[in-house]
GROMACS .gro file of C-alpha atoms in nm:
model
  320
    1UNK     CA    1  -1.876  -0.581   0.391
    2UNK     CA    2  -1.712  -0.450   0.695
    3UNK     CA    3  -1.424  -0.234   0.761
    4UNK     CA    4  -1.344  -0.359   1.120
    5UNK     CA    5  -1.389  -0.713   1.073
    6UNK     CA    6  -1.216  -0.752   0.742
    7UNK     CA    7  -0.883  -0.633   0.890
    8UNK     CA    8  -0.957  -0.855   1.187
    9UNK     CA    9  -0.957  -1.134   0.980
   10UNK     CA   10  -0.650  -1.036   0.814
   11UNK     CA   11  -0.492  -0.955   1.127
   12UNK     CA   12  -0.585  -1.287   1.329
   13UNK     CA   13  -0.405  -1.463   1.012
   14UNK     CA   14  -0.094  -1.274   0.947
   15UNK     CA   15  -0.063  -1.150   1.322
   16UNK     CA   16   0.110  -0.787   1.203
   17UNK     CA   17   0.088  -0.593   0.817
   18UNK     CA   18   0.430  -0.431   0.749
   19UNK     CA   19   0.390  -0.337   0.433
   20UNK     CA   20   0.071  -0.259   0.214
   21UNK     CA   21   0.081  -0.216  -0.160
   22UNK     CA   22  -0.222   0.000  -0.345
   23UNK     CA   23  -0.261  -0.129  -0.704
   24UNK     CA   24  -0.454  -0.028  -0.963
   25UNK     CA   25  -0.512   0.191  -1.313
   26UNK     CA   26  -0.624   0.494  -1.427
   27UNK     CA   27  -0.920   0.601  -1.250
   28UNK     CA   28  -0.878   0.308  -1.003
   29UNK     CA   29  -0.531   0.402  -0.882
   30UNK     CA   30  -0.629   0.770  -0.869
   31UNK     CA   31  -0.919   0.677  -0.564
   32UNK     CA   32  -0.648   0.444  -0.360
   33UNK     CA   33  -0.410   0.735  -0.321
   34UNK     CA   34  -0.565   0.935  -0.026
   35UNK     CA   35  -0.547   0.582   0.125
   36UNK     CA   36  -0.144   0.576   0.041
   37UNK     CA   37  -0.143   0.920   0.210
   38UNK     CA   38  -0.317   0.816   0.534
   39UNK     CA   39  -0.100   0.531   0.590
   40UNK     CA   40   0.240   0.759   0.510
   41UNK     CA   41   0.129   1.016   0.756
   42UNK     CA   42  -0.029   0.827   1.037
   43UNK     CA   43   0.109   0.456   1.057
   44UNK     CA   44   0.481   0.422   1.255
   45UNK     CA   45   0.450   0.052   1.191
   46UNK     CA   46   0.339   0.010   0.837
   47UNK     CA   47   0.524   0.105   0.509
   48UNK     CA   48   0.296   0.216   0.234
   49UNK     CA   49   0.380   0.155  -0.147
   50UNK     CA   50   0.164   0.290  -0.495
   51UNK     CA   51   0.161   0.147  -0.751
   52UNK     CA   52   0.023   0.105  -1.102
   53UNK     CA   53  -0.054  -0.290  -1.193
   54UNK     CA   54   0.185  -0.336  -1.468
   55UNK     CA   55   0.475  -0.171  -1.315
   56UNK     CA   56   0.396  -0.413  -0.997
   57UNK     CA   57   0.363  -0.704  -1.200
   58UNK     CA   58   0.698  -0.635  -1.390
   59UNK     CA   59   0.902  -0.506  -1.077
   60UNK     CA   60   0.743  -0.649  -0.777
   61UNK     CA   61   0.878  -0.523  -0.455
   62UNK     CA   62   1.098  -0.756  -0.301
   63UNK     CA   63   0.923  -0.698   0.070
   64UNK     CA   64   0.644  -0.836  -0.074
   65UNK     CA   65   0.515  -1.174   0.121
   66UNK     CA   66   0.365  -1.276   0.419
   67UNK     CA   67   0.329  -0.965   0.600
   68UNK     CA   68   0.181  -0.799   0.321
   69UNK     CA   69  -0.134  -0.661   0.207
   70UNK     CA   70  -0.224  -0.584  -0.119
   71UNK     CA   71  -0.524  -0.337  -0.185
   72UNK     CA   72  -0.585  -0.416  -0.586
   73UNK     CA   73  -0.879  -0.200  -0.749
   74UNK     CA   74  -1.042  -0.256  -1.112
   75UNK     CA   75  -1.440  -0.076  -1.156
   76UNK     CA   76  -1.460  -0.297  -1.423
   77UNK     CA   77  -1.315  -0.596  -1.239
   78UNK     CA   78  -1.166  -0.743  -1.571
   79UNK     CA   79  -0.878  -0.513  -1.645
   80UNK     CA   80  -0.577  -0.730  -1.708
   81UNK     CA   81  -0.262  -0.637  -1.558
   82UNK     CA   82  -0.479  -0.520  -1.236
   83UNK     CA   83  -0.600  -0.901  -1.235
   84UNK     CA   84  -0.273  -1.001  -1.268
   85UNK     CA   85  -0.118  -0.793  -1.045
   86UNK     CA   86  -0.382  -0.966  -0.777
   87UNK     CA   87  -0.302  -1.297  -0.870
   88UNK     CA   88   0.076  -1.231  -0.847
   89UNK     CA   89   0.093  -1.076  -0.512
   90UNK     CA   90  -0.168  -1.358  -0.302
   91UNK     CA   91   0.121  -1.630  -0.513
   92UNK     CA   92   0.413  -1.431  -0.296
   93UNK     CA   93   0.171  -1.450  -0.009
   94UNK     CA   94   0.016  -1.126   0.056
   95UNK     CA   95  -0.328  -1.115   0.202
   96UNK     CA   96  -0.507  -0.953  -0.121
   97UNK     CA   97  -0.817  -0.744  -0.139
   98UNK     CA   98  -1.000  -0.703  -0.426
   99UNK     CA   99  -1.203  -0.420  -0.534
  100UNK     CA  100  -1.479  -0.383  -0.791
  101UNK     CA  101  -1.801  -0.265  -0.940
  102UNK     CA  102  -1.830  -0.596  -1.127
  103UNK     CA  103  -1.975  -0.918  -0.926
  104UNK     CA  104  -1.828  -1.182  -1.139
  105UNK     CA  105  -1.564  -1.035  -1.295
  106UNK     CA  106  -1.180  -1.180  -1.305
  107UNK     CA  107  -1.142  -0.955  -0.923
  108UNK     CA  108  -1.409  -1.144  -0.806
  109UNK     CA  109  -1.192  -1.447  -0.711
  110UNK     CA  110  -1.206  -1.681  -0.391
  111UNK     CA  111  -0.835  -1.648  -0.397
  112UNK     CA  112  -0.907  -1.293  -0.267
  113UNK     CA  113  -1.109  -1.121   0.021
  114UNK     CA  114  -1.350  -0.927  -0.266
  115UNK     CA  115  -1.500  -0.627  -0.198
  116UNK     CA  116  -1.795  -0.519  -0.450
  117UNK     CA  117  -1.888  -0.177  -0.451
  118UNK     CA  118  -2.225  -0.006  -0.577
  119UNK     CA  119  -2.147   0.324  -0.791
  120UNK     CA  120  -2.404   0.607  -0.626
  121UNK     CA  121  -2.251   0.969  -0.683
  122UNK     CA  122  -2.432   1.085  -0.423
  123UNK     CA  123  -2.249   0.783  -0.178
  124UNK     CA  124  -1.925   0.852  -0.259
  125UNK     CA  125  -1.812   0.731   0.092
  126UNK     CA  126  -1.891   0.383  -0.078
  127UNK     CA  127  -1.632   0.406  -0.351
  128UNK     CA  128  -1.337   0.250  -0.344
  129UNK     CA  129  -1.183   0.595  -0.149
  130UNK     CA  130  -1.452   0.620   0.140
  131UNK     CA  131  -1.385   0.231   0.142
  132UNK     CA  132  -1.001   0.189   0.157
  133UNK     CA  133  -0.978   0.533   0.389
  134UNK     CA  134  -1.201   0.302   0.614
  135UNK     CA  135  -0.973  -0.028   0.565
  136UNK     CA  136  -0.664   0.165   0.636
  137UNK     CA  137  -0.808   0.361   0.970
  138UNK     CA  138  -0.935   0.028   1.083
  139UNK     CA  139  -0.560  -0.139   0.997
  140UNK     CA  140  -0.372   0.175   1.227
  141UNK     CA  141  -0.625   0.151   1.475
  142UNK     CA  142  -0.630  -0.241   1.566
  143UNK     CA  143  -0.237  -0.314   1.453
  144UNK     CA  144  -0.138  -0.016   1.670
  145UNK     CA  145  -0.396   0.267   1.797
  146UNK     CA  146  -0.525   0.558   1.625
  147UNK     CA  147  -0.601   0.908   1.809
  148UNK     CA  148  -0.807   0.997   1.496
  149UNK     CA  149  -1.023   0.673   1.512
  150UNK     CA  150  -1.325   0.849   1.569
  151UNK     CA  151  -1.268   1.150   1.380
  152UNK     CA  152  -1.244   0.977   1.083
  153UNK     CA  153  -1.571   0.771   1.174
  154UNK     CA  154  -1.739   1.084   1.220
  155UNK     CA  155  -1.634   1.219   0.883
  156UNK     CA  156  -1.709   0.914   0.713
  157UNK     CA  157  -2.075   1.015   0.812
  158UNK     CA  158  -2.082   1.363   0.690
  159UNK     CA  159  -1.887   1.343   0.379
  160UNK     CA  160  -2.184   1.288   0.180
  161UNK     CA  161  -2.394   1.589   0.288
  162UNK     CA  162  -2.083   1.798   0.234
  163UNK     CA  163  -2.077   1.656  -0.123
  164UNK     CA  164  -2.415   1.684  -0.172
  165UNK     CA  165  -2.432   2.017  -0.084
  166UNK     CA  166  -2.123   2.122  -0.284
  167UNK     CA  167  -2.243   2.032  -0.535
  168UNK     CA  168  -2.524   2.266  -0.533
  169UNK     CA  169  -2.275   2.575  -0.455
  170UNK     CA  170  -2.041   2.514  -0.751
  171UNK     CA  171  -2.357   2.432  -1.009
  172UNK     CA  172  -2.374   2.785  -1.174
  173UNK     CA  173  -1.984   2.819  -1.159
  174UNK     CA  174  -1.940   2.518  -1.363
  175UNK     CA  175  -2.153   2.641  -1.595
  176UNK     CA  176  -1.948   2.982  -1.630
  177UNK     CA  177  -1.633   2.789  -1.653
  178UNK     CA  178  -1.723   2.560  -1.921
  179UNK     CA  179  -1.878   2.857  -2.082
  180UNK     CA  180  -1.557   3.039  -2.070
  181UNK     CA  181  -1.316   2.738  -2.171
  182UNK     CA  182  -1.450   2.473  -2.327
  183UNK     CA  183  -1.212   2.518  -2.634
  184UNK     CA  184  -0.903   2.606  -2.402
  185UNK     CA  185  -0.553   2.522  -2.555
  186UNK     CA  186  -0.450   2.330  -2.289
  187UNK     CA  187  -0.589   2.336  -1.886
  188UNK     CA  188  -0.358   2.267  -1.577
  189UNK     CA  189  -0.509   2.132  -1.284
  190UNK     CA  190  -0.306   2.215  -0.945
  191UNK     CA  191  -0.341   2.049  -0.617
  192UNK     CA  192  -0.129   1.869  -0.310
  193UNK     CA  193  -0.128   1.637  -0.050
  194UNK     CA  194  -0.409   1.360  -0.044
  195UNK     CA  195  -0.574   1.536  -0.296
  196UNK     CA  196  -0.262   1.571  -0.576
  197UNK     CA  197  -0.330   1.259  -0.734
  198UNK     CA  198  -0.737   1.441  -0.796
  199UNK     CA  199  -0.552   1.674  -0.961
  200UNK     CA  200  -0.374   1.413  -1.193
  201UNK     CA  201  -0.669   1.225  -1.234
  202UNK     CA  202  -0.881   1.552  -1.361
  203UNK     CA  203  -0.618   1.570  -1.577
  204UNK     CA  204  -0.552   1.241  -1.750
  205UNK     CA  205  -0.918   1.110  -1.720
  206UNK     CA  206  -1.175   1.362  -1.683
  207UNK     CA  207  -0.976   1.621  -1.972
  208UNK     CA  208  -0.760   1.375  -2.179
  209UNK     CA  209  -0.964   1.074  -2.174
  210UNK     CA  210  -1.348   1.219  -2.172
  211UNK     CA  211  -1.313   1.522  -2.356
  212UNK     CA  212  -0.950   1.482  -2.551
  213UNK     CA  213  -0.860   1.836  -2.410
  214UNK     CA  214  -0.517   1.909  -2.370
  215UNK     CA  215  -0.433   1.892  -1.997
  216UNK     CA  216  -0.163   1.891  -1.783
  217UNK     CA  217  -0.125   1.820  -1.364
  218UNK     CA  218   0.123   2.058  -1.138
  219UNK     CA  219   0.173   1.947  -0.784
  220UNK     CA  220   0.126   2.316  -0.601
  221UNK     CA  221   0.433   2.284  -0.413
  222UNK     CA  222   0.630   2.210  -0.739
  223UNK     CA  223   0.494   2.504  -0.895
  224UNK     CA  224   0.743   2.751  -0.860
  225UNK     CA  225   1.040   2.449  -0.980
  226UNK     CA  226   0.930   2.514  -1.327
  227UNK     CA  227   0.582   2.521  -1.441
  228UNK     CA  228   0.534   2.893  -1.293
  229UNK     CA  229   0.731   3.019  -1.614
  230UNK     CA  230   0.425   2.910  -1.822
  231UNK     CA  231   0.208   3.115  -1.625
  232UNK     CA  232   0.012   3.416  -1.855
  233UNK     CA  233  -0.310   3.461  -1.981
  234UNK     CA  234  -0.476   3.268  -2.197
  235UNK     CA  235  -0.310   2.959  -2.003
  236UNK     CA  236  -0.612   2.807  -1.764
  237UNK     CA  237  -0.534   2.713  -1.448
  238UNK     CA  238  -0.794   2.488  -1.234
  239UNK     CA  239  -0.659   2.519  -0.845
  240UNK     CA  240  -0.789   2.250  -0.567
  241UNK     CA  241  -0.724   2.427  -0.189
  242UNK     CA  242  -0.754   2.205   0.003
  243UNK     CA  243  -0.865   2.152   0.347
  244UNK     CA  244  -0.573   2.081   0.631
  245UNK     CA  245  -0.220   2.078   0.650
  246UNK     CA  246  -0.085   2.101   0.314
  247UNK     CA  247  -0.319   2.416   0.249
  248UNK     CA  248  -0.026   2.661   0.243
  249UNK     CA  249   0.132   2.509  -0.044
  250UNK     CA  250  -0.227   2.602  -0.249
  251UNK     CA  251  -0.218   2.935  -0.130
  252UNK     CA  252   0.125   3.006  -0.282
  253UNK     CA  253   0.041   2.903  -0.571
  254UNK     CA  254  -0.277   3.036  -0.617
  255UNK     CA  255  -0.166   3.396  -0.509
  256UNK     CA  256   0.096   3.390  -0.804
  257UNK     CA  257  -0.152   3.263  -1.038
  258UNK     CA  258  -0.406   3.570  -0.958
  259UNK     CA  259  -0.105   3.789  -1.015
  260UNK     CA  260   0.010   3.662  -1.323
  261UNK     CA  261  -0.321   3.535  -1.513
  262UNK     CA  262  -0.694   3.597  -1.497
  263UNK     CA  263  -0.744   3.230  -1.645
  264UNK     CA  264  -0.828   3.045  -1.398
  265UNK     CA  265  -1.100   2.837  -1.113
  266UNK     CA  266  -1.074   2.848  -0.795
  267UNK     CA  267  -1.261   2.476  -0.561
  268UNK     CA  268  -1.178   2.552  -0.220
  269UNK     CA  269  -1.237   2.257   0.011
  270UNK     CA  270  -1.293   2.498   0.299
  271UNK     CA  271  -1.530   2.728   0.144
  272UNK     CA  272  -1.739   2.395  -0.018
  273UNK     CA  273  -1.768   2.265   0.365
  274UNK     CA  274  -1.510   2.018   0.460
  275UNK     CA  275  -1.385   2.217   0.763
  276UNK     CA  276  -1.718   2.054   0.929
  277UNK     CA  277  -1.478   1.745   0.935
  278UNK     CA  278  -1.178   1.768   1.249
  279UNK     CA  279  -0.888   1.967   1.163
  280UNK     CA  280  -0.662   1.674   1.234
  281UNK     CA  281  -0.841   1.428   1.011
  282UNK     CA  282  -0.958   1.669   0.741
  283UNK     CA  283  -0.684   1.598   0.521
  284UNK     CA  284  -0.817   1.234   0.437
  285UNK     CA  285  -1.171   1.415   0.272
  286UNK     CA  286  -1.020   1.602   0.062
  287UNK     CA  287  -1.002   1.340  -0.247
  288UNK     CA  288  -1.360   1.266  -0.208
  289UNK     CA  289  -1.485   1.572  -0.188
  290UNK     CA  290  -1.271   1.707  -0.516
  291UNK     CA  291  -1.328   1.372  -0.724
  292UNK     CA  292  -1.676   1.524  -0.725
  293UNK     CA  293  -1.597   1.847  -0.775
  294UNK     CA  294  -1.442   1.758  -1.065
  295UNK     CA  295  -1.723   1.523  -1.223
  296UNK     CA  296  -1.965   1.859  -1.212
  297UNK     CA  297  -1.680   2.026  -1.384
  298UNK     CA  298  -1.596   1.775  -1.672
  299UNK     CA  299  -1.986   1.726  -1.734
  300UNK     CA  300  -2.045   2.095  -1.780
  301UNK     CA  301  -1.778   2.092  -2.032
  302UNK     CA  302  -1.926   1.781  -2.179
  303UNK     CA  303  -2.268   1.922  -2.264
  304UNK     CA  304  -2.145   2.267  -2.384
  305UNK     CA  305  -1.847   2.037  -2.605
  306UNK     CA  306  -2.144   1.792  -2.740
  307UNK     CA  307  -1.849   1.550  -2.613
  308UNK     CA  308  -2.041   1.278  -2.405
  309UNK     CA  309  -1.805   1.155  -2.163
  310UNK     CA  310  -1.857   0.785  -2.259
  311UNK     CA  311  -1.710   0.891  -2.609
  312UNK     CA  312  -1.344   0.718  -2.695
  313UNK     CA  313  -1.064   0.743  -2.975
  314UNK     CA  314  -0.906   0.458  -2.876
  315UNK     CA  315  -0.999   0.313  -2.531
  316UNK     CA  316  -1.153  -0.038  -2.579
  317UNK     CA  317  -1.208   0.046  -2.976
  318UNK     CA  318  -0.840  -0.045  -3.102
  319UNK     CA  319  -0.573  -0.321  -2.975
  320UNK     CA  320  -0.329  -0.148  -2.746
   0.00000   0.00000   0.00000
């Protein structure tokens, strides 16, 4: 599918978007929320909403109608408030947008404009974060202008070399790390701005849910509000800089956590490549490049852990 003429479509139909709604679970809503961020920072026209399915279902906005759109993701396709959550919002008259890894599943609806996605880790600008980051540019751009149009084009086209090569740099430190805590107590991953919802979803799916690790997620610039006093050795701490404005934040917190701890990784956007992207649109990357940082992370701990991360407690096994 296409970016620019999807949201032409949409456009030509609803004539203006005021408000768009990202809905999903888990995994899912983790890649829609560098999307949520773009819009935030860059849109004066359009409010921007996140949410996780049940929670819309239950307490849908009340803007929600005919100047909506709903971005609704599910890898499986068949997850069942996300479906419902779908269904819901095209009933109040949203223009709906389905995405999923699954041709056929319950996503895969005529009542919505579907987008199916391969799943290539080395294409990452074709999972649903390249893909909504494209959406949403494209929405900006046509319903109002965009001076970082092209920036974010151009990025779109390097993200996966930077990945790619990433990759390669952190191979042996992931290897070291897991070495060095694969039986930590508990891990806190740190991060902000597009990329703070990375460092929840390291957290609560790569650590909880893949390797039942103890694991905990501190936005860097709510660091020193409280979780700072758990700061000491012994206590690891896995910090995302990031690439753009919000980088300050990471270097606060990181600085205290050198002085206080020796437990802990460093991923630095900037040293991994992203400032090849333009300073003004960098921002965006971050979640993409850091969702794979963190899947060579989590594997490494995987093999030395003889924890496959397919293996689950509870997760499709019991009725929940």
């Amino acid at each position: 599918m296409d970016a620019k003429k999807v949201i032409s479509d949409i456009l030509a139909e609803k004539k203006e978007i005021k408000d768009v709604y990202f809905v999903a679970c888990g995994g899912s809503l983790v890649d829609l929320y560098g999307a949520d961020y773009f819009i935030k920072a860059e849109s004066s026209t359009i409010h921007s909403s996140f949410y996780t399915s049940k929670e819309f279902v239950l307490n849908p906005p009340k803007q929600l109608g005919e100047k909506s759109l709903a971005i609704v993701c599910s890898h499986s396709g068949n997850t069942p408030e996300t479906v419902e959550a779908a269904h819901m919002a095209k009933d109040r008259g949203a223009a709906v947008i389905t995405l999923t890894h699954a041709a056929g599943s319950g996503c895969d609806n005529d009542r919505f404009i579907v987008w199916v996605y391969p799943w290539d880790d080395d294409e990452l600008v074709l999972s649903p974060m390249g893909i909504t980051l494209d959406l949403m540019t494209e929405l900006v751009q046509q319903q109002e202008g965009f001076a970082g149009y092209e920036h974010v084009k151009e990025g779109l086209g390097k993200i996966s070399a930077i990945v790619k090569a990433a990759r390669e740099t952190v191979h042996e430190r992931t290897i070291a790390f897991a070495d060095k805590y694969d039986h930590a107590s508990i891990i806190y991953t740190v991060g902000s701005g597009a990329n703070w919802f990375q460092a929840y979803g390291l957290a609560i799916c790569s650590l909880m849910e893949m390797q039942w690790m103890h694991a905990s997620y501190i936005h860097s610039g709510e660091y020193f509000h409280g979780p700072f006093e758990v700061t000491e050795k012994g206590v690891v701490y896995y910090q995302m800089m990031s690439a753009g404005k919000n980088r300050p934040m990471d270097e606060r917190s990181l600085k205290f956590i050198k002085e206080h701890t020796d437990d802990y990784v460093v991923v630095d956007a900037v040293e991994l490549g992203l400032g090849a992207i333009s300073e003004d649109v960098v921002d965006y990357f971050n979640p993409i490049l850091f969702y794979a940082m963190s899947c060579e992370y989590r594997a490494a701990l995987a093999h030395n852990r003889n924890h496959p991360l397919e293996t689950r407690r509870y997760m499709g096994k019991v009725a929940y």
